[in-house]
Coordinates of C-alpha atoms and ligand atoms in Angstrom, one line a residue:
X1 CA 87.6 172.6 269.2
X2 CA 88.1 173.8 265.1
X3 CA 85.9 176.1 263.4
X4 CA 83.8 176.2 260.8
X5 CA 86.5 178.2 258.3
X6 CA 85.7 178.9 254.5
X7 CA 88.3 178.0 252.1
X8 CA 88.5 182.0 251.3
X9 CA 90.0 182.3 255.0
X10 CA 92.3 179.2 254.5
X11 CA 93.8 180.2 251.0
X12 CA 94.6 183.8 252.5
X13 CA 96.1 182.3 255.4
X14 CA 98.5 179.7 253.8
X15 CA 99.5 182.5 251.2
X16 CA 100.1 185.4 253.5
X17 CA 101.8 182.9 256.1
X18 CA 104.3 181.0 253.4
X19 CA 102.1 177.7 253.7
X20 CA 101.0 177.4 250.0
X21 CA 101.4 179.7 247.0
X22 CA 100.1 180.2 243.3
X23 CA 102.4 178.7 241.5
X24 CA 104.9 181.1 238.6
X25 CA 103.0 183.8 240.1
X26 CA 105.1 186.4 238.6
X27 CA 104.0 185.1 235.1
X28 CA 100.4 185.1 236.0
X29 CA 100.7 181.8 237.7
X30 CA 99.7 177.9 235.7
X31 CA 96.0 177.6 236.7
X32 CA 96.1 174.9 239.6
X33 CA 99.5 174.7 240.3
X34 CA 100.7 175.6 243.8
X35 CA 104.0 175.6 245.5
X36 CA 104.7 175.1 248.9
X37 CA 106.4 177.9 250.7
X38 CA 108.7 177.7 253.8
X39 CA 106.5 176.9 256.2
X40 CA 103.7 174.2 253.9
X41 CA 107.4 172.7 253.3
X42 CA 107.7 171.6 257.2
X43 CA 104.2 170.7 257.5
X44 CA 104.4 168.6 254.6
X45 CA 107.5 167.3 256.0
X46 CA 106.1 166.5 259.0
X47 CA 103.2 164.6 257.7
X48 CA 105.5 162.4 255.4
X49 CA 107.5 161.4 258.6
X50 CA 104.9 161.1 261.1
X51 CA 103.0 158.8 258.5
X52 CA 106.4 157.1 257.5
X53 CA 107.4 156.4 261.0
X54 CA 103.9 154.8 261.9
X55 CA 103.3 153.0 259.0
X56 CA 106.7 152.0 258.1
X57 CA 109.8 152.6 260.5
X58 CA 108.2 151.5 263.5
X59 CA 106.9 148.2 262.5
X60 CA 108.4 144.8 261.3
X61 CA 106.4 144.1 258.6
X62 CA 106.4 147.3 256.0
X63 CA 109.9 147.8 253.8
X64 CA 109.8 150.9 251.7
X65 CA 110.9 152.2 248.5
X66 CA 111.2 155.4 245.9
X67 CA 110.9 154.5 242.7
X68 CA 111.2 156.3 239.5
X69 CA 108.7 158.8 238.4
X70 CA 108.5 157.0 234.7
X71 CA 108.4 153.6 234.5
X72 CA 108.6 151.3 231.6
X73 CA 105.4 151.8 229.4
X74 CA 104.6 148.5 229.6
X75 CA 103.8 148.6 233.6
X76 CA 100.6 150.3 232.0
X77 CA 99.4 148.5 229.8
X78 CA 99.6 145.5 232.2
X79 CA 98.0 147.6 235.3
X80 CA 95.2 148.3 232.7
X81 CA 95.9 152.1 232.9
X82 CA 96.3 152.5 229.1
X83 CA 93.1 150.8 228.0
X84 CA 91.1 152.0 231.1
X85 CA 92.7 154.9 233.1
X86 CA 89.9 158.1 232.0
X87 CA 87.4 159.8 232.7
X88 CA 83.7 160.6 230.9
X89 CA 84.6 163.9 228.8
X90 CA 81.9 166.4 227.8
X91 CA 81.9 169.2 226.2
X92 CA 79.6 172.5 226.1
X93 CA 78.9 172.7 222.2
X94 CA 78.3 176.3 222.3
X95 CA 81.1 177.8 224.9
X96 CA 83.0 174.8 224.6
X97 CA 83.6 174.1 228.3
X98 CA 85.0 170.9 229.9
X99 CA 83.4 169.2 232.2
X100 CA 83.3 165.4 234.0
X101 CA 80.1 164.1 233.1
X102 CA 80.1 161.9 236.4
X103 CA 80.4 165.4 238.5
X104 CA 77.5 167.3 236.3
X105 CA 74.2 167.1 235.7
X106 CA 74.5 166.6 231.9
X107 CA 70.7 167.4 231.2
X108 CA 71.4 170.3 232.9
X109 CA 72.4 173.9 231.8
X110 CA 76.2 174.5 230.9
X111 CA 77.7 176.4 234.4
X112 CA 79.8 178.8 231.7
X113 CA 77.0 179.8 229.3
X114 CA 73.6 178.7 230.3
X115 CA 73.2 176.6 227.2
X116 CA 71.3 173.6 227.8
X117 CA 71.1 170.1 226.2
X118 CA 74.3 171.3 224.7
X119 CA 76.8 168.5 225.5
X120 CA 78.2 166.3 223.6
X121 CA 78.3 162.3 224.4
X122 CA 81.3 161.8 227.0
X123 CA 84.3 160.4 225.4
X124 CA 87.0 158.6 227.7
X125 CA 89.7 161.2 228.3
X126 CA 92.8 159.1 229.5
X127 CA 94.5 160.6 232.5
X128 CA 97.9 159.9 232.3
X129 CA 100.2 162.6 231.0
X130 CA 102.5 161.7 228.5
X131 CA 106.6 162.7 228.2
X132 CA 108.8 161.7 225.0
X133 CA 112.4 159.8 226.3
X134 CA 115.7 160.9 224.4
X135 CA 115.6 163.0 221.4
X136 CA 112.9 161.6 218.9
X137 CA 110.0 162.5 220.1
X138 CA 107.9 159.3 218.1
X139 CA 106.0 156.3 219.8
X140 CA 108.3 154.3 220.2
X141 CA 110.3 157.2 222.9
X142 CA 106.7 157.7 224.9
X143 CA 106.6 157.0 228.8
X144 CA 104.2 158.3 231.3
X145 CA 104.7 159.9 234.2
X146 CA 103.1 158.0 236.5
X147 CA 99.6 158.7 237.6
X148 CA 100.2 156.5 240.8
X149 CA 102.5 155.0 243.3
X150 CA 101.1 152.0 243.7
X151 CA 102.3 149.5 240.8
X152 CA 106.3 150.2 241.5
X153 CA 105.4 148.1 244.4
X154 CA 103.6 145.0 242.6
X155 CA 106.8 146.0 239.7
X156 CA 109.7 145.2 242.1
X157 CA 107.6 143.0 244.4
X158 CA 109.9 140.1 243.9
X159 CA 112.9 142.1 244.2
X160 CA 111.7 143.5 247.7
X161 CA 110.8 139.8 249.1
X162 CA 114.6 138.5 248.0
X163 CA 116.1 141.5 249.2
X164 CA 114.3 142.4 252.5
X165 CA 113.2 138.6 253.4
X166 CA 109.6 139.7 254.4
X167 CA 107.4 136.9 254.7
X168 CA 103.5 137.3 254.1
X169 CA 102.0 139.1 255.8
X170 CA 103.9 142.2 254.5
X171 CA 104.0 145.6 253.0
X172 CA 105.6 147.7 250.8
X173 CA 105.2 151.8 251.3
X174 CA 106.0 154.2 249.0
X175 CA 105.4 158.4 249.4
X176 CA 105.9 160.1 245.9
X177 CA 104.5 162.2 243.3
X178 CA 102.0 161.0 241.0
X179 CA 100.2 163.1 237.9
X180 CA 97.0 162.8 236.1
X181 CA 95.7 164.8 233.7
X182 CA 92.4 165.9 235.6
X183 CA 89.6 167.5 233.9
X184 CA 88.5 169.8 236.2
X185 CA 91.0 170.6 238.8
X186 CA 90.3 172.8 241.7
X187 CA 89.3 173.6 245.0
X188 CA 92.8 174.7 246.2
X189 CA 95.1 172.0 246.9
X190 CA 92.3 169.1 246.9
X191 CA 92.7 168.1 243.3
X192 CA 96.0 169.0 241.2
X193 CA 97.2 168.0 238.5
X194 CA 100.8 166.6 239.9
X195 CA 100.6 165.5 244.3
X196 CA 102.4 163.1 246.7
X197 CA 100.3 159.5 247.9
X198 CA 101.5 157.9 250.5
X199 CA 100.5 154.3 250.2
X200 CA 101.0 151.2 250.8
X201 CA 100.6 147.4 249.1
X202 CA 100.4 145.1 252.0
X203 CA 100.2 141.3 250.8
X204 CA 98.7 138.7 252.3
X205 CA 97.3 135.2 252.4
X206 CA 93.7 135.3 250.2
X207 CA 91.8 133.4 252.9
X208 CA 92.5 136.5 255.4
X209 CA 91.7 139.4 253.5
X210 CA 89.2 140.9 255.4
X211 CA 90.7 140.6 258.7
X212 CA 93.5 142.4 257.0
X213 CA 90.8 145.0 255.6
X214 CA 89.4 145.8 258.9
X215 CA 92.6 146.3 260.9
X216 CA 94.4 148.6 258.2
X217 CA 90.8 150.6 258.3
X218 CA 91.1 151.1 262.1
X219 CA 94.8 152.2 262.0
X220 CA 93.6 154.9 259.0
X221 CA 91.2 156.2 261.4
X222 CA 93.9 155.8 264.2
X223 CA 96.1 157.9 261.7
X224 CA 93.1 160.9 261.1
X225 CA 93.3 161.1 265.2
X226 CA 96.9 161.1 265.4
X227 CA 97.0 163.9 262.7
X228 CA 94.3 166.0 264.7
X229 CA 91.9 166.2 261.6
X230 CA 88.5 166.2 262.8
X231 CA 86.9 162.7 263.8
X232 CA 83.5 164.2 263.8
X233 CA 83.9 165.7 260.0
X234 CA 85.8 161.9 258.5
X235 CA 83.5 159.5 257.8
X236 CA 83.6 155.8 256.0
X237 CA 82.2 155.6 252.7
X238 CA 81.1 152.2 251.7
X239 CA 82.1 151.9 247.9
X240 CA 79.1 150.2 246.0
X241 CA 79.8 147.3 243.7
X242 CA 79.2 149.5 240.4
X243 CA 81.2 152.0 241.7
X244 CA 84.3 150.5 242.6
X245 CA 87.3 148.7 240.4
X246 CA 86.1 146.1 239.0
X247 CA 89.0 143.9 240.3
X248 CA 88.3 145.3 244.1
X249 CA 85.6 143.2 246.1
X250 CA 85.7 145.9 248.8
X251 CA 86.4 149.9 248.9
X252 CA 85.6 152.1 251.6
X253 CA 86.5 155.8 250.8
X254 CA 87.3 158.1 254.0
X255 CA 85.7 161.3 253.4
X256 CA 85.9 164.6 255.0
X257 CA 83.8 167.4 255.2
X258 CA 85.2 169.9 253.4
X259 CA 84.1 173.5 253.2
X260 CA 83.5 173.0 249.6
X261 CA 81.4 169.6 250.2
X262 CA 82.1 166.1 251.4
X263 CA 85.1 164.5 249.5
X264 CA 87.3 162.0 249.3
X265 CA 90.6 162.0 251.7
X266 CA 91.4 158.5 251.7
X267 CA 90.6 155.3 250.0
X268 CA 91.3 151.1 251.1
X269 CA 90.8 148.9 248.2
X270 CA 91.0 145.5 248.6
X271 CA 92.5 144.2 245.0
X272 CA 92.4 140.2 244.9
X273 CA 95.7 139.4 243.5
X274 CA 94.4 141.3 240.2
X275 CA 97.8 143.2 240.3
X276 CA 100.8 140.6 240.6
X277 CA 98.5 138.1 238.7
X278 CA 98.7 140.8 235.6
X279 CA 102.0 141.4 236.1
X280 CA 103.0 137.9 236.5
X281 CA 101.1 137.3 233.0
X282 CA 102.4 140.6 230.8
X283 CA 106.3 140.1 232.0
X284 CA 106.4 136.5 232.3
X285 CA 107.8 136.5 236.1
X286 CA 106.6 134.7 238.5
X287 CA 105.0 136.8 241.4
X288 CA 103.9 134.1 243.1
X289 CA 104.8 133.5 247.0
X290 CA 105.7 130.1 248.5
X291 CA 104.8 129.8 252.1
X292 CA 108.2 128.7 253.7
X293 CA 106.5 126.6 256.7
X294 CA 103.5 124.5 254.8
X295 CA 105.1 125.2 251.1
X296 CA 101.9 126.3 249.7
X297 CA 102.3 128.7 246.3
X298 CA 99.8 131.5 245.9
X299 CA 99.9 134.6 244.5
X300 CA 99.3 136.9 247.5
X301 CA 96.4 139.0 247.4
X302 CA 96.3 143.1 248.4
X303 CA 94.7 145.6 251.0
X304 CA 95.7 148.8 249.9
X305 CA 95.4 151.7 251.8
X306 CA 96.2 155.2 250.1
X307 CA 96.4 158.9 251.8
X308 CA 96.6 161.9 249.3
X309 CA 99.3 164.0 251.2
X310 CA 97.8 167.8 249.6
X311 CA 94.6 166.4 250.7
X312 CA 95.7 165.3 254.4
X313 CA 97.5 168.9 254.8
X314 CA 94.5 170.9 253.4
X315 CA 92.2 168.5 256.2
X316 CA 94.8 169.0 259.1
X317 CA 94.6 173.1 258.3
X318 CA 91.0 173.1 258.5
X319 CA 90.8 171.2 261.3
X320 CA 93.3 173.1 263.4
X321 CA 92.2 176.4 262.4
X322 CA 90.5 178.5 265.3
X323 CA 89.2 181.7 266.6
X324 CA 89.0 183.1 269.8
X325 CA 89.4 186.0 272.0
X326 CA 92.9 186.7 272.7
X327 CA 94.9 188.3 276.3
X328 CA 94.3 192.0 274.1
X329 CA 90.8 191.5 273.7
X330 CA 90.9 190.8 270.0
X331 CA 90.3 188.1 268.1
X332 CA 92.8 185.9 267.6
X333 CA 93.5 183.3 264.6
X334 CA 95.0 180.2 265.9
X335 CA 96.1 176.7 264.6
X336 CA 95.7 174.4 266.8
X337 CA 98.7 171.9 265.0
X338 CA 99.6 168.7 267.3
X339 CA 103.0 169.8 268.3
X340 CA 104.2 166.9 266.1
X341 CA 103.7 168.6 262.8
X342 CA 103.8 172.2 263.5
X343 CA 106.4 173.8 261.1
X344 CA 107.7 176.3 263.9
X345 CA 108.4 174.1 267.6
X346 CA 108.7 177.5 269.2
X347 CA 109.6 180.9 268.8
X348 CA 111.9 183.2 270.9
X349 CA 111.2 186.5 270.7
X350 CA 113.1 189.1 272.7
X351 CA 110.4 191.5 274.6
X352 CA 112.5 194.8 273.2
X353 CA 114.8 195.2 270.9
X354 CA 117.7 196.1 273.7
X355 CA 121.0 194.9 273.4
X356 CA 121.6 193.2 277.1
X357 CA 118.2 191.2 275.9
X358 CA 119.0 190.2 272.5
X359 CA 122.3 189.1 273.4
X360 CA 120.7 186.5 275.6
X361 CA 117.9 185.9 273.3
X362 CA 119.6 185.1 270.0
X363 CA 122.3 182.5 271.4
X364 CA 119.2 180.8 272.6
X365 CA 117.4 180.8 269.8
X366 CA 120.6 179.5 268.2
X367 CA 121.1 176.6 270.8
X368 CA 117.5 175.6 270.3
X369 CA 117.7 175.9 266.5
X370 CA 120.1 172.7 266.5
X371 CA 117.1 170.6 268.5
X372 CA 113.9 171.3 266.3
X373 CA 112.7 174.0 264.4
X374 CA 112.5 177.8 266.1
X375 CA 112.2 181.3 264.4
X376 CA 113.4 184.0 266.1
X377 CA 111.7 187.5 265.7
X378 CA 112.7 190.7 267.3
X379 CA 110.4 193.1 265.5
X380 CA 107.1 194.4 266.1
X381 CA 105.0 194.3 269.5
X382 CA 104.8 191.6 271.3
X383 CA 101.1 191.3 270.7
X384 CA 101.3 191.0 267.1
X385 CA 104.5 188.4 267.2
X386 CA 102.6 186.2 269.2
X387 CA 99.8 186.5 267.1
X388 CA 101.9 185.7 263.6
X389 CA 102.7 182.7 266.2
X390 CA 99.5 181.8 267.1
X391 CA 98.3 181.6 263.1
X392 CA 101.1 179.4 262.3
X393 CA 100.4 177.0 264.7
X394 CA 103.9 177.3 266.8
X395 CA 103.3 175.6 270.0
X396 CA 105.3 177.6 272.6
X397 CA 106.7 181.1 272.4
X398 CA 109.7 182.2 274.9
X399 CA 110.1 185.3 275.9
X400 CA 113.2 186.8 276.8
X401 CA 112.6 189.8 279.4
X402 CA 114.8 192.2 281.6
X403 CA 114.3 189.9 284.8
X404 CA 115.9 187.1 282.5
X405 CA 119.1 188.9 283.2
X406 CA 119.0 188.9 286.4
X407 CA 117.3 185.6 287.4
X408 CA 118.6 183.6 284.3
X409 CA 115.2 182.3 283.1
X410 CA 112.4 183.2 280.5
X411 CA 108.7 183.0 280.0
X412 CA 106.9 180.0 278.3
X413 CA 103.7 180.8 277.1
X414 CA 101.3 178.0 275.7
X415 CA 99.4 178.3 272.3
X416 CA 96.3 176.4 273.0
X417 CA 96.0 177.6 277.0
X418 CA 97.7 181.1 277.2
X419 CA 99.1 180.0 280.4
X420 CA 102.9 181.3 281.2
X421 CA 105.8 179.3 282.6
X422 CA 109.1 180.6 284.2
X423 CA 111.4 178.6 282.9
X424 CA 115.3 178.4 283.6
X425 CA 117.3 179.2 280.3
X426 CA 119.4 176.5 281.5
X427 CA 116.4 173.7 281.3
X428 CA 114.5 175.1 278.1
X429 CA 115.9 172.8 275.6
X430 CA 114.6 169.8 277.9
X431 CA 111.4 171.7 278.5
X432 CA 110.3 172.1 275.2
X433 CA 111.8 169.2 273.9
X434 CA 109.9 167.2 276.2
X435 CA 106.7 168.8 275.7
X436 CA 107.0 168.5 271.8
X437 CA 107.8 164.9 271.7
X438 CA 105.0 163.8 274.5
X439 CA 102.2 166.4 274.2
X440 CA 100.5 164.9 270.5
Ligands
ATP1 P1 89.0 161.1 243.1 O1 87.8 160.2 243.1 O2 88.9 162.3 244.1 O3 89.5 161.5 241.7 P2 90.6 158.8 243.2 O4 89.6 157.8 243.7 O5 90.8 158.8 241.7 O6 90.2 160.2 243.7 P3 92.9 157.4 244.0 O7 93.2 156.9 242.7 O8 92.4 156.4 245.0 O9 91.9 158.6 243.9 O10 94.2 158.2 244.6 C1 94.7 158.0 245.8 C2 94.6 159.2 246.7 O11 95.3 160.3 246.1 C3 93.2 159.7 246.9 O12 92.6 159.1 248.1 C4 93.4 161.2 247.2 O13 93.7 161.4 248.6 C5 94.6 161.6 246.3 N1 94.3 162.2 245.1 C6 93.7 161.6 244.0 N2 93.6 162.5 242.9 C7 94.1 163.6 243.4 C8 94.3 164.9 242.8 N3 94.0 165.1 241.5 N4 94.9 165.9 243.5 C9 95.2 165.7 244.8 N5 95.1 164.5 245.4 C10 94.6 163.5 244.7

């Protein structure tokens, strides 16, 4: 159904459509930062919900939280990110250029200058950017912003079991910002120096971790469907031993086939009950569980699976994206977006700017605004409106016509099938409505 795209044709698109911007453009921009504009706001949105709703809202055995962006310093010492959270630096001795020496050939020439042999040893470059607390800016004031989600959920574990009386098997969810200092950002959106995880920590019993493992990797891929990124491009990545944690016994990266290579999207870790035991042993609290029925005391152990947001919308735009040839003859750009997480539900556009129509068309547009998202757009032909509808994936477009005067109803047209409905004014809301919520 999608096609091949390059990232050239997806940049252009997001920027010239309000998905995704350069970031303090009008200062020259901050290399790899990107803001989201109205419409990447709604698709993000949309994401966070669907994947909130599926993983946490609709089940009885995920709680969530939002916890702070800085945490107490000492969360990172425990987690082992202070001693261990870097990469291998090198550097090009003659241009000076940074690089990862796990993503380069380092016997290789320098990609900047041509220099070969030129770089120097790597040297662990610590990820976590660092933020002074109150006025003096010494050690004693220095916190991190954190460069993931996951250990506010192993931090206020015990607070989450009295509170919420979960009993194991549980989870706790979290969707937030996370930073790292990357060495080399890039490709767009797929690696950034600040983005949003959505993850979770779900706890359970050590003697049935991997029947945990499998079923959280089978609702992941359950997930990619129910997003609409491509099944044939996401494939499972069995983590080998040397290159996993060294707490985690089992890793399987989800990869997708970007146009820039095949990458990571997601990752499950299973991670023992390395977490809470550390955490347990650096604050002095006891994380451990006691099973109410057979008493037994255990530190639970932890499947973790984790979903880069920036990299789940960059996968669902390339996935949806589409050309064809349109009603006109031309080609025409489409998203194909489930309905679910379109930014725009539909889009009512009067067929000319008349009076007698617009009067109709704009209380409608109104009505419908207060249901879901609509734009409403009364410039241009109608040709190019529905084609600045078809590439930003809004599902149904309604047009409002002369004969909508006289026999009180409008046209429906469909993104993915061209087809067109008459539909009575009176029944639009429940027409649409209906489609939205079912058709995904
Ligand atoms: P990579 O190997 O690509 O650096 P990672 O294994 O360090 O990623 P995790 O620590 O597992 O990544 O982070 C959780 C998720 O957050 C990843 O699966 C990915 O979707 C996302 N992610 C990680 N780093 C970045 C980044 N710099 N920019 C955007 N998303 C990221």
């Amino acid at each position: 159904m999608s096609k091949d795209v390059s990232m050239d044709t997806i940049v252009n698109l997001a920027k010239r459509r309000g998905f995704v911007f350069a970031g303090s453009e009008i200062y020259g921009g901050l290399a790899n930062s990107w803001d989201y504009g109205p419409l990447g706001v709604e698709l993000q949105n949309n994401i966070k919900k669907a994947w909130w709703k599926k993983f946490v809202t609709s089940r009885l055995d995920m709680v969530g939280i939002d916890a702070a962006l800085i945490m107490n310093p000492k969360v990172w010492e425990a987690s082992g990110h202070v001693a261990t959270f870097s990469d291998p630096l090198v550097e090009c001795k003659n241009c000076h250029e940074r690089y990862r020496a796990d993503q380069i050939d380092v016997t290789a020439a320098c990609k900047k200058c041509g220099s070969k042999n030129t770089f120097t040893d790597p040297a662990a470059f610590n990820l976590m950017l660092k933020t002074f607390l109150g006025p003096k800016e010494d050690v004693a004031a220095q916190a991190y912003l954190r460069p993931e989600t996951a250990q506010a959920m192993f931090a206020d574990f015990s607070q989450v079991l009295a509170s919420s009386r979960k009993r194991v098997p549980f989870g706790i969810a979290q969707i937030g910002r996370a930073f790292r200092n990357e060495i080399t950002p890039g490709n767009f959106i797929f690696r950034v120096r600040e983005f949003d995880i959505m993850e979770f920590e779900y706890f359970v019993h050590p003697s049935e971790w991997e029947k945990h493992f499998e079923y959280w990797l089978m609702e992941m891929h359950d997930w990619i469907e129910e997003c609409g990124i491509s099944t044939q491009k996401s494939h499972d990545l069995e983590v080998l031993k040397e290159d996993r944690a060294h707490y985690s016994s089992r890793t399987v990266d989800i990869e997708f086939d970007y146009p820039f290579g095949r990458r990571e999207l997601y990752g499950l870790a299973y991670r023992g009950d390395f977490d809470l035991r550390n955490h347990s042993e650096h604050s002095g609290k006891d994380l451990s569980y006691t099973d109410p029925v057979t008493s037994e005391k255990y530190i639970p152990h932890v499947i973790e699976p984790t979903f880069g947001l920036g990299r789940t919308f960059l996968a669902v735009l390339l996935s949806a994206y589409d050309e064809e040839i349109g009603e006109d003859g031309e080609k025409r750009v489409v998203l194909r977006l489930k309905p679910h997480l379109a930014p725009v539900k539909a889009a009512i556009l009067p067929l000319m700017k008349k009076e007698e129509i617009v009067n109709v068309a704009k209380p409608l547009a109104e009505m419908l605004a207060k249901e879901f998202p609509v734009e409403y757009d009364e410039t241009q032909s109608i040709g190019k409106r529905y084609r600045r509808q078809d590439e930003i994936g809004t599902p149904y477009c309604v047009t409002v016509d002369y004969e909508s005067l006289e026999d009180n109803a409008v046209t429906v047209r469909d993104r993915d099938s061209m087809k067109q409905e008459r539909v009575a004014i009176a029944e639009v809301k429940d027409y649409l409505g209906e489609k939205i919520s079912t058709n995904n």
